[in-house]
């Protein structure tokens, strides 16, 4: 795959994450090629990459469409995400170096600023930095790759969560608990804080489904 294909993949993925491309949307290769000013070949390669991530589906006679996820499947994915990140946090509490903690803290401070400004978009990107730093701090490259892959798949839904009222401040407080536990080397507390931060159950899951319905209606 070319660098251009990777750039296009990121651009289309961002449109899915931000809700510009909704589940079920047909992705026409010709229209995308014209919009991005490229040939169809890198577009086709980018769509193949996105299909590999599960963000889009290639359907017979219909071509590429943005993937739809059932509520049950979404819940299962968040459950797995919570366990992967909890494992990252446990290993980070055991293995992280000062440089790892510095990267976590820098991302955490960016989250603080975004939360104070009530800017869910800025918080979304700072939040991604925080979680990516947590994966790196685990010092387990394979685990980080698996967590990052599922994070990409869940990007649109993790972004929507941040638009729920008061979620930014709660998320920031949860990050603080994770950071404190990792810094203290408390593996059990780091796991529990991270699992609770990521897993989506009860009212949080209902809020997420409501946000999806509102976005699709709009």
XYZ file of C-alpha atoms in Angstrom, residues 7 13 20 44-45 68 93 99 158 169 179 181 196 198 211:
15
model
C -3.391 9.214 3.905
C -11.727 7.215 8.716
C -19.789 13.047 8.263
C -9.675 1.374 -3.755
C -6.592 0.574 -1.659
C -23.321 -0.648 10.827
C 1.879 0.393 36.462
C 9.239 9.293 29.936
C -15.967 6.801 21.548
C -15.334 16.234 33.101
C -2.674 8.216 35.935
C -2.611 4.458 39.909
C -14.424 1.324 34.523
C -13.716 2.247 29.011
C -26.563 9.697 20.544
